[in-house]
mmCIF file of C-alpha atoms and ligand atoms in Angstrom:
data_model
loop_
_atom_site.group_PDB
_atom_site.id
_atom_site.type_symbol
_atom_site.label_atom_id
_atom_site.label_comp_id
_atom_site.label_asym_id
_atom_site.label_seq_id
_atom_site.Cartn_x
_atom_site.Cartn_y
_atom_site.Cartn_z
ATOM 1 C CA UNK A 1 16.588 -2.690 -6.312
ATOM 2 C CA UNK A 2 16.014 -6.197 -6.684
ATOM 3 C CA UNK A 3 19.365 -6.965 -4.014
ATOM 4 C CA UNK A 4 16.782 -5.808 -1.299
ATOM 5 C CA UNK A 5 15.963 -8.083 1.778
ATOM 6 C CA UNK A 6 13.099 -7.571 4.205
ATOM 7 C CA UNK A 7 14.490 -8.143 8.187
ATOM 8 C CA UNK A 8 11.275 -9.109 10.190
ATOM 9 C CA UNK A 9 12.731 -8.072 13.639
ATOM 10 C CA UNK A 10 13.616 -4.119 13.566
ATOM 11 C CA UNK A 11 17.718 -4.097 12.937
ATOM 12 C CA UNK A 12 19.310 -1.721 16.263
ATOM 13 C CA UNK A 13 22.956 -3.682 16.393
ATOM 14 C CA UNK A 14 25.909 -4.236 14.290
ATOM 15 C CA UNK A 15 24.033 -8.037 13.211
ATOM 16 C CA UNK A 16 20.805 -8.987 11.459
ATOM 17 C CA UNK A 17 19.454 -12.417 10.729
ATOM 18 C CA UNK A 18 17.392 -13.307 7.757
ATOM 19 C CA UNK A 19 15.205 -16.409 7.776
ATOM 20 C CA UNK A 20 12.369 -17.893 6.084
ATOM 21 C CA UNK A 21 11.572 -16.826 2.545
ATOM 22 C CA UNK A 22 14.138 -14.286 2.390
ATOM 23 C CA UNK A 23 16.673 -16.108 3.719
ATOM 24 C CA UNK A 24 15.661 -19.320 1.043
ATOM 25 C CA UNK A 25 16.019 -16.757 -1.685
ATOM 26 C CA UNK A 26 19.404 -15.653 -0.834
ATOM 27 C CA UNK A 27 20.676 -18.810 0.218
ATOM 28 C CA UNK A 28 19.696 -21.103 -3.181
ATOM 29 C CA UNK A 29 18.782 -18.225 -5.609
ATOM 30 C CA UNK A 30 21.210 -15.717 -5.381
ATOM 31 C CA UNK A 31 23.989 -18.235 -3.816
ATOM 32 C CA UNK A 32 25.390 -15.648 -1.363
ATOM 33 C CA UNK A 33 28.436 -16.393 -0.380
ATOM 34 C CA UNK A 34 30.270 -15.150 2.903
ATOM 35 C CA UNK A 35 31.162 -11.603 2.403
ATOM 36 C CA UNK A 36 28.400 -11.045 -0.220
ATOM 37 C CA UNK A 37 26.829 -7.686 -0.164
ATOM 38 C CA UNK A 38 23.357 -7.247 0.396
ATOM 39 C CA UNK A 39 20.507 -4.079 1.032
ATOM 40 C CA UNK A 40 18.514 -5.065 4.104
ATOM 41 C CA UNK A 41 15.395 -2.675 5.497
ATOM 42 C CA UNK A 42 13.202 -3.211 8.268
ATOM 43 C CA UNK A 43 9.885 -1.502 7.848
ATOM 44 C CA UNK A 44 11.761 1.417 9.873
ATOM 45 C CA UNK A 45 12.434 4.034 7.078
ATOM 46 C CA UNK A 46 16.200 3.028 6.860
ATOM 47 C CA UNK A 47 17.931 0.949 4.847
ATOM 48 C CA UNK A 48 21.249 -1.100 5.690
ATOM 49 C CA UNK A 49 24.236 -1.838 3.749
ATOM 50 C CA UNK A 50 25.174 -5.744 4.836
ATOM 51 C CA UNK A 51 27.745 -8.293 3.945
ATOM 52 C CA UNK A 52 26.971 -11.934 4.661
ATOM 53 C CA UNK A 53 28.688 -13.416 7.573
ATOM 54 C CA UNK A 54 27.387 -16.991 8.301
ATOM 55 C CA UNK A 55 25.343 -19.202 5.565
ATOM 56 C CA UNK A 56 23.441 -21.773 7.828
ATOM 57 C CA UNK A 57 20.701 -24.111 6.582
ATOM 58 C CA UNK A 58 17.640 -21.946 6.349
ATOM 59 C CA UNK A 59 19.362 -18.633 7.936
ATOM 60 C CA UNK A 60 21.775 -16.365 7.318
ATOM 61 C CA UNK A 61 24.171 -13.842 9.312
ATOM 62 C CA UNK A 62 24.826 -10.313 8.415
ATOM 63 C CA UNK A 63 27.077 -7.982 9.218
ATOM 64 C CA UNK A 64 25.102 -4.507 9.322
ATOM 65 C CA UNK A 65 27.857 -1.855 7.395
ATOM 66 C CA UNK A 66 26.063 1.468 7.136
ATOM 67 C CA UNK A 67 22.684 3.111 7.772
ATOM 68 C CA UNK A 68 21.035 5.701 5.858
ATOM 69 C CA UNK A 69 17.210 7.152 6.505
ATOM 70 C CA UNK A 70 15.648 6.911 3.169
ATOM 71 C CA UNK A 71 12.169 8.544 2.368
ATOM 72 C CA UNK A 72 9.815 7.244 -0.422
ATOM 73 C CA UNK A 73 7.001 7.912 1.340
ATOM 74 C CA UNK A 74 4.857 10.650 -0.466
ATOM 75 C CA UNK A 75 3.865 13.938 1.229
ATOM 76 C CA UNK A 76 0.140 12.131 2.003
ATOM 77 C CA UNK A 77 -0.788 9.579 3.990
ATOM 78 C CA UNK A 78 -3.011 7.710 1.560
ATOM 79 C CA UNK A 79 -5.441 4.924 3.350
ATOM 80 C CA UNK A 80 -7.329 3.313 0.730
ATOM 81 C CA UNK A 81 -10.738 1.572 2.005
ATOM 82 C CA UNK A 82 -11.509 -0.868 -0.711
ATOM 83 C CA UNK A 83 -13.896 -4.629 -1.171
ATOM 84 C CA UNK A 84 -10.957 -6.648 -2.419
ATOM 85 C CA UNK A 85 -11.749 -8.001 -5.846
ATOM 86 C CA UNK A 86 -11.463 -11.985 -5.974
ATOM 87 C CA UNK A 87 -7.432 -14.200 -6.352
ATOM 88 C CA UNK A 88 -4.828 -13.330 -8.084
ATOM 89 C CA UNK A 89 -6.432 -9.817 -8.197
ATOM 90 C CA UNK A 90 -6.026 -9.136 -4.833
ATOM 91 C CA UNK A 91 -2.417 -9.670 -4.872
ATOM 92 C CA UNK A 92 -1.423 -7.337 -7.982
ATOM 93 C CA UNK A 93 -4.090 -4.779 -6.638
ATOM 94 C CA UNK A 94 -1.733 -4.772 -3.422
ATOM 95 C CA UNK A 95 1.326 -4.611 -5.659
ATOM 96 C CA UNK A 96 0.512 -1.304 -7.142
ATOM 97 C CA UNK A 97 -1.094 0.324 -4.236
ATOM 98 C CA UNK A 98 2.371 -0.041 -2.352
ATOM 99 C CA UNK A 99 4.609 1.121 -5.776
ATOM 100 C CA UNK A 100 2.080 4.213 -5.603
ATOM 101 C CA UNK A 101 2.974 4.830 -2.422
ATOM 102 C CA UNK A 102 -0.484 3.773 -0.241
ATOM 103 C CA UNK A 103 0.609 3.894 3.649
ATOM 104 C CA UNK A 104 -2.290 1.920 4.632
ATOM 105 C CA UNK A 105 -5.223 -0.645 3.037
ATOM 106 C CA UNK A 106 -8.263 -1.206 4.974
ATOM 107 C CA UNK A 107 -10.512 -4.505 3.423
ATOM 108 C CA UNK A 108 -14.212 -3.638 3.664
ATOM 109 C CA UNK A 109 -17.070 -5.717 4.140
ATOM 110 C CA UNK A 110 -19.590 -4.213 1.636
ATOM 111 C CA UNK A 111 -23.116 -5.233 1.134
ATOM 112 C CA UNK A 112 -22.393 -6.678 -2.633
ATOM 113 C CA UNK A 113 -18.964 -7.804 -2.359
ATOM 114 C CA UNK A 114 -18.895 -11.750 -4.055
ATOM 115 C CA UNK A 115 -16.265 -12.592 -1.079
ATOM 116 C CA UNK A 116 -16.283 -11.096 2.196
ATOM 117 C CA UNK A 117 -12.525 -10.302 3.350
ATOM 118 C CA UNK A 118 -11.400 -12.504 6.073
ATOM 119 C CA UNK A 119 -8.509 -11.558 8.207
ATOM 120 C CA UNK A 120 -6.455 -14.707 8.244
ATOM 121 C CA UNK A 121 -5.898 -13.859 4.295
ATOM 122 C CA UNK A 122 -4.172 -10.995 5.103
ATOM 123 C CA UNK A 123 -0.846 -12.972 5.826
ATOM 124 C CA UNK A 124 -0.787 -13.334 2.088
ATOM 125 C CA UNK A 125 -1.086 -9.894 1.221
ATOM 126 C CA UNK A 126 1.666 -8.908 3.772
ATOM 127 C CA UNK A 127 3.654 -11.011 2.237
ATOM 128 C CA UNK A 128 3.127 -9.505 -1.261
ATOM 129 C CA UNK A 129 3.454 -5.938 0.507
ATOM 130 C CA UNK A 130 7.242 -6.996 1.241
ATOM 131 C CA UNK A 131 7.942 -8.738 -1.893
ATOM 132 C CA UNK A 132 6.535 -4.685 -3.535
ATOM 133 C CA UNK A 133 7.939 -2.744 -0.971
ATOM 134 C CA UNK A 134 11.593 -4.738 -2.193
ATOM 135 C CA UNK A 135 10.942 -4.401 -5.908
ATOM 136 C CA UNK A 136 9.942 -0.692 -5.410
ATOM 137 C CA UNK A 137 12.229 0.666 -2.742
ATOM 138 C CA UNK A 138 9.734 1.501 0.000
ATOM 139 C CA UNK A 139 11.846 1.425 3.394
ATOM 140 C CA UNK A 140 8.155 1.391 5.455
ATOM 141 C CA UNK A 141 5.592 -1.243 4.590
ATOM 142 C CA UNK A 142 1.857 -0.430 3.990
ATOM 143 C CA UNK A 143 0.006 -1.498 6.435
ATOM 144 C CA UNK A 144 -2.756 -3.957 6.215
ATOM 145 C CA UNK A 145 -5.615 -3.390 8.305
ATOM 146 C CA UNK A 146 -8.360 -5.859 9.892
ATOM 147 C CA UNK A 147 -11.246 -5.736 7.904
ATOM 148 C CA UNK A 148 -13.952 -3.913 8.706
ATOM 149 C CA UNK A 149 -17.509 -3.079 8.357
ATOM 150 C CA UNK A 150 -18.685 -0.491 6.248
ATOM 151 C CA UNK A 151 -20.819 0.962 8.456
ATOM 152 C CA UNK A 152 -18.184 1.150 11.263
ATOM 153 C CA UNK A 153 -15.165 2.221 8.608
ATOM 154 C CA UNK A 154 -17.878 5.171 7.970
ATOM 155 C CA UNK A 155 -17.847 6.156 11.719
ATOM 156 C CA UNK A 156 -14.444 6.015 12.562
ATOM 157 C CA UNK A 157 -13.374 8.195 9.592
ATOM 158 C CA UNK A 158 -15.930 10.936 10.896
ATOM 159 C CA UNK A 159 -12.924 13.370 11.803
ATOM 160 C CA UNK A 160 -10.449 12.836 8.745
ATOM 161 C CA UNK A 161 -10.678 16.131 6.698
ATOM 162 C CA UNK A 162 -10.296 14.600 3.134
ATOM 163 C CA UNK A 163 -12.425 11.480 2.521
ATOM 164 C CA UNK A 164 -13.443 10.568 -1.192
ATOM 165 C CA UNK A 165 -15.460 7.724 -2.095
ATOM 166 C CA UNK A 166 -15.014 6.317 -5.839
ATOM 167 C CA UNK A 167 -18.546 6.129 -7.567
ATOM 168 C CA UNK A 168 -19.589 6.202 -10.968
ATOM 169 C CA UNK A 169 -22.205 9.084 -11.554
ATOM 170 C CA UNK A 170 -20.405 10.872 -7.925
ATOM 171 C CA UNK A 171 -20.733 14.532 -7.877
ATOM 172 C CA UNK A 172 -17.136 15.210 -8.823
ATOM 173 C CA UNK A 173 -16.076 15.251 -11.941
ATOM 174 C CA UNK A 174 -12.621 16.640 -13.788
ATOM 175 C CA UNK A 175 -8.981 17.145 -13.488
ATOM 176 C CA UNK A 176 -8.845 19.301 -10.656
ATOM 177 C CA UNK A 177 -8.971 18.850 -6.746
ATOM 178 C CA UNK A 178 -11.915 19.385 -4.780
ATOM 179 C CA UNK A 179 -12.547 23.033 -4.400
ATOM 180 C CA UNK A 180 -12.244 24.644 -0.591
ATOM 181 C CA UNK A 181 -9.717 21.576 0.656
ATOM 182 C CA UNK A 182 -6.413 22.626 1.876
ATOM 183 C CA UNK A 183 -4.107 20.399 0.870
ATOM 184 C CA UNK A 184 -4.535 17.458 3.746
ATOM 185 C CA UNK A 185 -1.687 15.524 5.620
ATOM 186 C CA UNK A 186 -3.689 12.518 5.347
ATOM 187 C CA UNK A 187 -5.945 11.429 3.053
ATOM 188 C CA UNK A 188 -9.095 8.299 2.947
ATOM 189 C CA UNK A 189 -10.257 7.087 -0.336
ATOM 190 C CA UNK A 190 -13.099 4.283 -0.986
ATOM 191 C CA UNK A 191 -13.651 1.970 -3.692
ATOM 192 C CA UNK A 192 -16.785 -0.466 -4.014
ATOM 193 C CA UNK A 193 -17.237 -4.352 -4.717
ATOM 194 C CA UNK A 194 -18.045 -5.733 -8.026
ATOM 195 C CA UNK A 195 -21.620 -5.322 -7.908
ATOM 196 C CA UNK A 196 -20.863 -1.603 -6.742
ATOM 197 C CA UNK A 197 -22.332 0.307 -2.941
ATOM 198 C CA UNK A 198 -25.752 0.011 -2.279
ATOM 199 C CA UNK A 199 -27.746 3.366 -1.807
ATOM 200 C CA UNK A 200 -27.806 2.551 1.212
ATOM 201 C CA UNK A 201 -23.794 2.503 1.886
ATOM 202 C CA UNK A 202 -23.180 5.367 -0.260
ATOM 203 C CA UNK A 203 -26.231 7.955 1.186
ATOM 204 C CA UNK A 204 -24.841 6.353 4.840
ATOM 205 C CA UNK A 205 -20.922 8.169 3.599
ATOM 206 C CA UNK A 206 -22.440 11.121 1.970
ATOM 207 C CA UNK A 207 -24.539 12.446 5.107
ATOM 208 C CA UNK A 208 -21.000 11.658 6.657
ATOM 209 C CA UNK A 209 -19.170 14.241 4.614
ATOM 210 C CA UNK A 210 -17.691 11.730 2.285
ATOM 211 C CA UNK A 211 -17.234 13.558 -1.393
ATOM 212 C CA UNK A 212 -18.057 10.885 -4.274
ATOM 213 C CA UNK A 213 -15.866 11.146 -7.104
ATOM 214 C CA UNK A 214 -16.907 10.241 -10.863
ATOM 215 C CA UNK A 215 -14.254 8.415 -12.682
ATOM 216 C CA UNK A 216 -15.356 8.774 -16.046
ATOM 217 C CA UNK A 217 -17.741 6.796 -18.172
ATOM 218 C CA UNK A 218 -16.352 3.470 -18.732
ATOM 219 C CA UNK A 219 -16.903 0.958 -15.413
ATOM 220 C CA UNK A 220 -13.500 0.132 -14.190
ATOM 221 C CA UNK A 221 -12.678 -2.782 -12.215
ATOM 222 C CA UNK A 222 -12.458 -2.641 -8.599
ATOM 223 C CA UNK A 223 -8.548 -2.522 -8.783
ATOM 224 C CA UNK A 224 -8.815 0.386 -11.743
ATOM 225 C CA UNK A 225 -11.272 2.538 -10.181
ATOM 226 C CA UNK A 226 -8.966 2.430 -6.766
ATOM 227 C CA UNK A 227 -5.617 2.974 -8.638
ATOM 228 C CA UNK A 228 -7.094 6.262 -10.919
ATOM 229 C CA UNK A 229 -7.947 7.469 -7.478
ATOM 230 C CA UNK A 230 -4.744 7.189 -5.549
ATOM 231 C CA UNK A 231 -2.994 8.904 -8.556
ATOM 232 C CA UNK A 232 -5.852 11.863 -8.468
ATOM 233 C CA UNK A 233 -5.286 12.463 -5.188
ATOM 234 C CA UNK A 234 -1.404 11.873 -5.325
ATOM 235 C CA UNK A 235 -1.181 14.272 -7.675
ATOM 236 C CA UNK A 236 -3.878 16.604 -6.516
ATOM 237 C CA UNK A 237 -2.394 16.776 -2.949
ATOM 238 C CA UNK A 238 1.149 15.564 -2.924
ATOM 239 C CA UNK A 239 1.996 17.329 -6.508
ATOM 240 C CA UNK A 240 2.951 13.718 -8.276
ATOM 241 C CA UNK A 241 3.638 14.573 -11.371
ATOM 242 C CA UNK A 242 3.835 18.319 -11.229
ATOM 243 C CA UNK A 243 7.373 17.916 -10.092
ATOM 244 C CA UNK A 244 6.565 18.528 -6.042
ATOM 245 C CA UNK A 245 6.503 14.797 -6.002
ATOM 246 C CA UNK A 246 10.605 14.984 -6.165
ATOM 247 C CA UNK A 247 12.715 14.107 -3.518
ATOM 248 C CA UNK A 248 10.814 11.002 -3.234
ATOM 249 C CA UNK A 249 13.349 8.540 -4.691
ATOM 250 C CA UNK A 250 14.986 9.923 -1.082
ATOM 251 C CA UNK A 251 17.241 12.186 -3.758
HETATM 252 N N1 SAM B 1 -22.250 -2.025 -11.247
HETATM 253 C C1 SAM B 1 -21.410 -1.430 -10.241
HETATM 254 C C2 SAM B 1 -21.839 0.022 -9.946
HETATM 255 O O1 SAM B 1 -22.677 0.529 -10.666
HETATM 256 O O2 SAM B 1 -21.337 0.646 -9.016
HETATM 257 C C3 SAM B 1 -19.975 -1.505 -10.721
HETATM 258 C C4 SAM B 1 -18.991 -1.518 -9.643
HETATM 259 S S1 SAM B 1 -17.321 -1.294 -10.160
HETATM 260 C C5 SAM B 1 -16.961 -2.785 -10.962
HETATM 261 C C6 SAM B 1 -16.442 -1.419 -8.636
HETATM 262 C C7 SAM B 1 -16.194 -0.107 -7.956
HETATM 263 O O3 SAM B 1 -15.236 0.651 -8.684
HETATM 264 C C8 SAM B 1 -17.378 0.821 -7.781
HETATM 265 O O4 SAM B 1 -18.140 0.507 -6.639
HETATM 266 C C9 SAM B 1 -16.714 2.186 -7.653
HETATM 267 O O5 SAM B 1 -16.245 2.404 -6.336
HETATM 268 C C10 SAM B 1 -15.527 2.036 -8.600
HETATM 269 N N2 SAM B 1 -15.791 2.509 -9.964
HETATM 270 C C11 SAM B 1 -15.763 1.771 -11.102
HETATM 271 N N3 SAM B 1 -15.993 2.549 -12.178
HETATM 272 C C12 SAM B 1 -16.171 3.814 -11.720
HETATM 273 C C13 SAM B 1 -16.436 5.073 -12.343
HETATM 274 N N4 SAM B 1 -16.561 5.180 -13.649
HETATM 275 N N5 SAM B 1 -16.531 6.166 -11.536
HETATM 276 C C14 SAM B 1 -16.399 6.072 -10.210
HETATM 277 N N6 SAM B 1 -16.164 4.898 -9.564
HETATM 278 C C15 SAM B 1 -16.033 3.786 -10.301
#
């Protein structure tokens, strides 16, 4: 899938122009010539055939062929509420949360976290969220929220039905999903900061109705802990791996 191009502005006529990184790329890596064929998506769901029409400078022209709707979304609306670990971490964390199929990340200011999210990094990790969605062949990007407060990610997730928070010694342990929970159309997860959640933040999301979930007995790392939990609940509620998860690849 690596022939895939990410078109900023949504793509509704017969013509789509690529520009800065993407258009670099296909320019002086690739050396696309006029007539060269290309995958383009726009965040919309589809995906574009294209042929390149005019090589300029720092842009190029396409010619939009065909359009085809292609779902790899899974059958859950994942949001995953997590205190970003620290550099290059952050960016591979991002990286596998969109190839397993996250729709949303929310960075959370936690009591213990060694750096407090700030919201003009998250140009970065959009950036990385196109350069996985490309690699993976995600037609929608995940979404990167504004970060927010615990205490005020805690309140506005009062009415989602299915909300599990990551914690070691939580009162969920084992293979199976939580009992009584039909499977949910939308699902929040939460994973602490290095130095873990205070008392304080996790009694504040269990008196909210927040179920914590033990992940074994070895201390993961922030980005472990978060990716065991989207593929529990992946294949818990949207049947990854049990074979309900096909249909996916948009086959
Ligand atoms: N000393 C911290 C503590 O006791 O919570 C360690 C924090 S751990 C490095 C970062 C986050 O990953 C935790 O806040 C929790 O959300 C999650 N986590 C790591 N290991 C876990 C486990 N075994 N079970 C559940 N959650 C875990």
């Amino acid at each position: 899938m690596s022939d895939r191009y990410f078109v900023e502005t949504p793509i509704s006529s017969d013509r789509a122009m690529l520009g800065g990184a993407e258009a670099h790329h296909l320019i002086h890596v690739m050396r696309a010539k006029r007539g060269s064929r290309v995958v383009l998506f726009d965040g919309s769901g589809a995906e574009f055939a294209a042929a390149v029409e005019t090589i300029g400078r720092s842009e190029i022209e396409l010619r939009i062929l065909s359009r085809e709707e292609i779902d790899r979304e899974l059958p859950l609306r994942i949001t995953l509420g997590i205190a970003l670990p620290k550099g290059d971490r952050q960016k591979w964390l991002v990286e596998k949360a969109v190839e397993l199929g996250v729709a949303a990340l929310m960075p959370l200011k936690t009591a213990r976290a060694a750096a407090q999210p700030v919201e003009r990094a998250s140009d970065r990790l959009r950036r990385a969220v196109v350069e996985a969605s490309k690699q993976c062949g995600r037609n929608r990007l995940m979404e990167i929220r504004k970060p927010q407060n615990w205490a005020e990610f805690i309140e506005d997730s009062a009415a989602e039905p299915c909300r599990l928070l990551a914690h070691p010694q939580g009162f969920h342990r084992g293979a199976d999903p939580l009992p009584n929970l039909k499977p949910p159309q939308s699902i929040l997860l939460a994973v602490g900061p290095e130095g873990g959640f205070t008392p304080d933040e996790t009694a504040l999301a269990v008196a909210a109705g927040w179920h914590t979930i033990d992940l074994g007995r070895r201390m993961l790392r922030i980005e472990t802990a978060a990716l065991l939990l989207t593929a529990m609940a992946s294949q818990w509620y949207a049947g990854i791996g049990r074979g309900e998860g096909r249909g996916e690849r948009g086959e």
